[in-house]
Amino acid sequence: MTGLLWHNTSQNQPSCYINFMRIALIMSCLPLPALAWEFSPDPICTLTHQADTAEIAITYDVTLPEYALFITLRSGEWDDAPSFEITFQGGIPVTIGTTRHALSGDSATLSVRDRGFDNVLDGIEFNTALAAGTGAQFITADTSNAAAAVQAFRNCPADAPALS
């Protein structure tokens, strides 16, 4: 059986089948994209998630102090709508909306800034899913595995150096 993956040892199997099996084995060993929510304290407190259609990032800059939410579409652009809302589904369902959102120059990133984000962080931590968007355009994300990363993010400002 030595070399089974590299040679067609059965005359009944076409070589394309063996090539497919090689590719399948190689692909099964490659790392998958991160589906979890992740926390990083550097250079500022950041919580990120790679959703199917967008990247979600929440930052906290202790020097401002200000929270910011960024949702960057993987393809396309956000509609220029008068309001933005985020709905959380699961343990503590809630919908939060604002008219103080902004689009990047290429309209791929939608951002919201504020001095308080407890309702957003609670929504991510205590629910299982979110839908965020403008008008009829929404992205969705799984939040069922976000609690530990949200807790680390919440603790980050306490760990930040004091301003002099």
mmCIF file of C-alpha atoms in Angstrom:
data_model
loop_
_atom_site.group_PDB
_atom_site.id
_atom_site.type_symbol
_atom_site.label_atom_id
_atom_site.label_comp_id
_atom_site.label_asym_id
_atom_site.label_seq_id
_atom_site.Cartn_x
_atom_site.Cartn_y
_atom_site.Cartn_z
ATOM 1 C CA MET A 1 0.000 0.000 0.000
ATOM 2 C CA THR A 2 2.979 2.304 0.052
ATOM 3 C CA GLY A 3 2.453 5.182 -2.325
ATOM 4 C CA LEU A 4 -1.299 4.587 -2.633
ATOM 5 C CA LEU A 5 -1.976 8.308 -2.816
ATOM 6 C CA TRP A 6 0.614 8.871 -5.506
ATOM 7 C CA HIS A 7 -0.018 6.026 -7.912
ATOM 8 C CA ASN A 8 -3.092 4.574 -9.515
ATOM 9 C CA THR A 9 -2.867 1.067 -8.081
ATOM 10 C CA SER A 10 -6.228 -0.007 -9.480
ATOM 11 C CA GLN A 11 -6.788 -0.239 -13.197
ATOM 12 C CA ASN A 12 -10.517 0.258 -12.446
ATOM 13 C CA GLN A 13 -10.024 3.836 -11.192
ATOM 14 C CA PRO A 14 -9.376 6.564 -13.767
ATOM 15 C CA SER A 15 -6.428 8.830 -13.063
ATOM 16 C CA CYS A 16 -8.782 11.819 -12.636
ATOM 17 C CA TYR A 17 -10.357 9.997 -9.648
ATOM 18 C CA ILE A 18 -6.931 9.569 -8.046
ATOM 19 C CA ASN A 19 -6.114 13.248 -8.702
ATOM 20 C CA PHE A 20 -9.418 14.248 -7.119
ATOM 21 C CA MET A 21 -8.601 12.118 -4.065
ATOM 22 C CA ARG A 22 -5.161 13.744 -3.782
ATOM 23 C CA ILE A 23 -6.697 17.214 -3.913
ATOM 24 C CA ALA A 24 -9.359 16.253 -1.366
ATOM 25 C CA LEU A 25 -6.708 14.947 1.037
ATOM 26 C CA ILE A 26 -4.558 18.058 0.652
ATOM 27 C CA MET A 27 -7.568 20.365 1.114
ATOM 28 C CA SER A 28 -8.613 18.502 4.271
ATOM 29 C CA CYS A 29 -5.221 19.273 5.815
ATOM 30 C CA LEU A 30 -5.302 23.015 5.064
ATOM 31 C CA PRO A 31 -6.450 25.387 7.788
ATOM 32 C CA LEU A 32 -10.019 26.601 7.479
ATOM 33 C CA PRO A 33 -10.851 30.297 7.607
ATOM 34 C CA ALA A 34 -11.427 31.548 11.117
ATOM 35 C CA LEU A 35 -15.139 31.362 11.857
ATOM 36 C CA ALA A 36 -14.810 32.388 15.485
ATOM 37 C CA TRP A 37 -14.942 35.854 16.940
ATOM 38 C CA GLU A 38 -11.401 36.966 17.772
ATOM 39 C CA PHE A 39 -9.970 39.564 20.142
ATOM 40 C CA SER A 40 -6.715 41.491 19.844
ATOM 41 C CA PRO A 41 -5.456 44.219 22.203
ATOM 42 C CA ASP A 42 -2.914 45.660 19.732
ATOM 43 C CA PRO A 43 -2.659 48.345 18.521
ATOM 44 C CA ILE A 44 -6.105 49.111 19.996
ATOM 45 C CA CYS A 45 -8.769 46.838 21.458
ATOM 46 C CA THR A 46 -10.305 44.988 18.499
ATOM 47 C CA LEU A 47 -13.017 42.335 18.138
ATOM 48 C CA THR A 48 -13.286 40.739 14.674
ATOM 49 C CA HIS A 49 -15.340 38.141 12.843
ATOM 50 C CA GLN A 50 -15.172 36.779 9.306
ATOM 51 C CA ALA A 51 -18.793 36.317 8.225
ATOM 52 C CA ASP A 52 -19.741 34.714 4.908
ATOM 53 C CA THR A 53 -20.277 37.992 3.070
ATOM 54 C CA ALA A 54 -18.431 40.527 5.230
ATOM 55 C CA GLU A 55 -15.758 41.195 7.819
ATOM 56 C CA ILE A 56 -17.016 42.689 11.071
ATOM 57 C CA ALA A 57 -14.684 44.650 13.359
ATOM 58 C CA ILE A 58 -15.360 46.551 16.565
ATOM 59 C CA THR A 59 -12.633 48.730 18.015
ATOM 60 C CA TYR A 60 -12.201 50.707 21.201
ATOM 61 C CA ASP A 61 -9.645 53.483 21.325
ATOM 62 C CA VAL A 62 -9.045 54.518 24.941
ATOM 63 C CA THR A 63 -7.305 57.716 23.802
ATOM 64 C CA LEU A 64 -10.528 59.127 22.266
ATOM 65 C CA PRO A 65 -12.416 57.285 24.069
ATOM 66 C CA GLU A 66 -14.584 55.880 21.285
ATOM 67 C CA TYR A 67 -16.014 52.628 20.004
ATOM 68 C CA ALA A 68 -16.360 51.976 16.283
ATOM 69 C CA LEU A 69 -18.125 49.255 14.302
ATOM 70 C CA PHE A 70 -16.889 48.485 10.779
ATOM 71 C CA ILE A 71 -18.673 46.086 8.428
ATOM 72 C CA THR A 72 -16.753 45.560 5.192
ATOM 73 C CA LEU A 73 -18.467 43.688 2.373
ATOM 74 C CA ARG A 74 -16.418 41.006 0.611
ATOM 75 C CA SER A 75 -17.919 42.120 -2.711
ATOM 76 C CA GLY A 76 -20.159 44.958 -3.774
ATOM 77 C CA GLU A 77 -20.991 48.086 -1.865
ATOM 78 C CA TRP A 78 -23.430 49.285 0.775
ATOM 79 C CA ASP A 79 -26.554 51.121 -0.324
ATOM 80 C CA ASP A 80 -26.570 54.777 0.699
ATOM 81 C CA ALA A 81 -29.567 54.545 3.050
ATOM 82 C CA PRO A 82 -30.773 56.992 5.712
ATOM 83 C CA SER A 83 -30.492 54.486 8.565
ATOM 84 C CA PHE A 84 -28.547 51.453 9.763
ATOM 85 C CA GLU A 85 -29.811 48.738 12.068
ATOM 86 C CA ILE A 86 -28.482 45.643 13.720
ATOM 87 C CA THR A 87 -30.787 42.923 15.007
ATOM 88 C CA PHE A 88 -29.666 40.229 17.435
ATOM 89 C CA GLN A 89 -31.465 36.893 17.644
ATOM 90 C CA GLY A 90 -31.252 34.324 20.409
ATOM 91 C CA GLY A 91 -31.174 34.682 24.193
ATOM 92 C CA ILE A 92 -31.801 38.452 24.395
ATOM 93 C CA PRO A 93 -33.271 39.553 21.054
ATOM 94 C CA VAL A 94 -32.937 43.276 20.359
ATOM 95 C CA THR A 95 -32.778 45.684 17.420
ATOM 96 C CA ILE A 96 -30.570 48.785 17.522
ATOM 97 C CA GLY A 97 -30.704 51.520 14.904
ATOM 98 C CA THR A 98 -28.968 54.785 14.048
ATOM 99 C CA THR A 99 -28.827 57.465 11.399
ATOM 100 C CA ARG A 100 -25.223 58.322 12.383
ATOM 101 C CA HIS A 101 -23.515 55.750 10.166
ATOM 102 C CA ALA A 102 -21.019 56.487 7.397
ATOM 103 C CA LEU A 103 -19.795 54.768 4.252
ATOM 104 C CA SER A 104 -16.179 54.584 3.107
ATOM 105 C CA GLY A 105 -15.169 56.261 -0.153
ATOM 106 C CA ASP A 106 -15.701 53.043 -2.103
ATOM 107 C CA SER A 107 -18.906 52.239 -0.127
ATOM 108 C CA ALA A 108 -17.535 48.793 0.789
ATOM 109 C CA THR A 109 -17.302 49.618 4.520
ATOM 110 C CA LEU A 110 -20.096 50.865 6.730
ATOM 111 C CA SER A 111 -19.049 52.360 10.066
ATOM 112 C CA VAL A 112 -20.738 53.576 13.234
ATOM 113 C CA ARG A 113 -18.919 55.437 16.033
ATOM 114 C CA ASP A 114 -20.092 56.132 19.578
ATOM 115 C CA ARG A 115 -18.834 56.486 23.153
ATOM 116 C CA GLY A 116 -20.963 53.567 24.355
ATOM 117 C CA PHE A 117 -21.410 50.132 22.803
ATOM 118 C CA ASP A 118 -22.770 48.045 25.678
ATOM 119 C CA ASN A 119 -25.980 47.223 23.793
ATOM 120 C CA VAL A 120 -23.999 46.021 20.748
ATOM 121 C CA LEU A 121 -21.568 44.009 22.874
ATOM 122 C CA ASP A 122 -24.460 42.487 24.865
ATOM 123 C CA GLY A 123 -26.170 41.578 21.595
ATOM 124 C CA ILE A 124 -23.100 39.777 20.293
ATOM 125 C CA GLU A 125 -22.259 38.082 23.600
ATOM 126 C CA PHE A 126 -25.702 36.856 24.674
ATOM 127 C CA ASN A 127 -27.302 35.902 21.356
ATOM 128 C CA THR A 128 -26.719 33.375 18.600
ATOM 129 C CA ALA A 129 -26.954 35.482 15.430
ATOM 130 C CA LEU A 130 -27.035 38.996 14.074
ATOM 131 C CA ALA A 131 -28.332 40.704 10.964
ATOM 132 C CA ALA A 132 -26.961 44.162 10.168
ATOM 133 C CA GLY A 133 -27.684 46.495 7.318
ATOM 134 C CA THR A 134 -29.294 49.424 5.592
ATOM 135 C CA GLY A 135 -32.683 49.366 3.884
ATOM 136 C CA ALA A 136 -33.105 45.984 2.204
ATOM 137 C CA GLN A 137 -29.380 45.118 2.278
ATOM 138 C CA PHE A 138 -28.279 42.962 5.237
ATOM 139 C CA ILE A 139 -25.396 40.716 6.217
ATOM 140 C CA THR A 140 -25.717 37.959 8.804
ATOM 141 C CA ALA A 141 -23.249 36.463 11.255
ATOM 142 C CA ASP A 142 -23.187 33.675 13.813
ATOM 143 C CA THR A 143 -22.562 34.980 17.339
ATOM 144 C CA SER A 144 -22.977 31.682 19.206
ATOM 145 C CA ASN A 145 -19.224 31.390 19.890
ATOM 146 C CA ALA A 146 -18.512 35.062 20.625
ATOM 147 C CA ALA A 147 -18.806 35.251 24.442
ATOM 148 C CA ALA A 148 -15.142 34.684 25.367
ATOM 149 C CA ALA A 149 -13.847 37.152 22.764
ATOM 150 C CA VAL A 150 -16.420 39.772 23.827
ATOM 151 C CA GLN A 151 -15.393 39.358 27.478
ATOM 152 C CA ALA A 152 -11.729 39.860 26.554
ATOM 153 C CA PHE A 153 -12.709 42.933 24.526
ATOM 154 C CA ARG A 154 -14.718 44.348 27.459
ATOM 155 C CA ASN A 155 -11.701 43.863 29.765
ATOM 156 C CA CYS A 156 -9.263 45.441 27.322
ATOM 157 C CA PRO A 157 -9.867 49.111 28.214
ATOM 158 C CA ALA A 158 -9.185 48.261 31.880
ATOM 159 C CA ASP A 159 -5.797 46.907 30.807
ATOM 160 C CA ALA A 160 -4.926 49.983 28.724
ATOM 161 C CA PRO A 161 -2.194 52.269 30.054
ATOM 162 C CA ALA A 162 -3.426 55.366 31.865
ATOM 163 C CA LEU A 163 -3.174 58.638 29.970
ATOM 164 C CA SER A 164 -0.804 61.186 31.480
#
